[in-house]
Amino acid sequence: MAKPSHVPNGLIVVVAVVLALLHYYIGARLLPAWPDGPWRALGAAWLVASLVLMPASMAAPYMVRQPLADRLAWGGYVAMGLFSTLLILTALRDLSLLGVSWLSPASRGPWLAGSAVAVPAAALLASGVGFVNAQRRPGVVDVAVPIANLPSELEGYTLVQISDLHVGPTIKRRFVQRVVELANSLRPDVMTVTGDLVDGRVDDLVEHIAPLAGLHARDGVFGVTGNHDYYSGAQHWVPEFRRLGICMLTNEHVVIEHGHARLVLAGVTDYEAHNFFADERSNPHQALLGAPPDAAVRVLLAHQPRSAEAAHAAGFDLQLSGHTHGGQFWPWSLVVPLQQPYTAGLVRHGSLWVYISRGTGYWGPPKRLGAPSEVTRLRLTKA
């Protein structure tokens, strides 16, 4: 099982070195302040295990077979979530120490010892709460989208959005089945899936993705690819999604008619698709070619929010996206704006409405804090 070709060897070395230095930083700043005894040894052992498990979880699908690959992934992703919070809290503790640096060593001692214990305790608590949040059934988010000159036939037209399900090492059939049941219970006019359905190979996940065949809506089930679908082999997954009954839109559209009103539903490949296949570059303009000019509403499914500029230029009224997970948990919510124009919710981009789902599943660490998962029900209303 070879290393995936999209990961350069040099990058792997850099990431490994940085991870090692950051683990050393945590240990050097916290462990000396712990009381002598088994807890200090246990802390050191966890840091070593975390350093090994985190890269192992990413490499496991390409190095070992199931079920060992999934077990390594579980260990590595849990460690990744705890490490992320532990690193930030350790850095914040160091900043707090600057505030007590003027105290005498005797007065500063209790704060040094107490904070060194409080940091991992807080990280464990946050990771535990985040784990519970990630495992529970997604909530339903209702969104009204005002559309200018909306015909009465399309008043209240309902789109349900599933996004970023990330079926893979830690999200399996049971979770997918619960999502399908929830989405169907909302009785949408149209069901949409905005990318990143999978993290893994078809052979490993076909059984777990199977419940998606149960999705149904009056006007059909439509989807687009996300970047993780390409990482996982989109050339194999897109036919499988279609076999499950999802109409995958690749820079194309369908026309939905209600009485005398028409709604154009278009979809584009992922924003980064051209990095994998040169002829699959995301193109909102191409997706509208041949669309009826009298269509009352033009809706675009685009995995990444940064498709909004091209979608606006092409003349769409509404774009449904995901990708960001709403940050999933702090501090990554602060990083999303460095790559994407929007993080979550309904926003205005010129004359274009953009809705960004926080995601139905999660990626990597089974952890959500401040960014709950969702299945979204969007209703078109007259502006």
Tab-separated table of C-alpha atoms in Angstrom, residues 78 90 141 168-169 185 190 203 206 215 217 241 264 277 281 379:
chain	number	residue	atom	x	y	z
A	78	VAL	CA	-8.210	11.288	19.664
A	90	THR	CA	0.135	25.407	27.485
A	141	VAL	CA	-30.731	24.308	11.387
A	168	GLY	CA	-14.161	6.925	7.258
A	169	PRO	CA	-12.153	5.510	10.166
A	185	SER	CA	-37.872	13.357	8.126
A	190	VAL	CA	-34.818	18.634	-3.031
A	203	ASP	CA	-13.617	-1.180	-0.884
A	206	VAL	CA	-18.932	0.801	0.562
A	215	LEU	CA	-32.115	9.540	0.795
A	217	ALA	CA	-36.887	14.049	-1.946
A	241	PHE	CA	-22.374	7.916	-5.361
A	264	VAL	CA	-31.972	25.934	-11.852
A	277	PHE	CA	-7.598	16.148	-12.888
A	281	ARG	CA	-11.540	22.537	-12.918
A	379	ARG	CA	-36.622	27.647	2.652
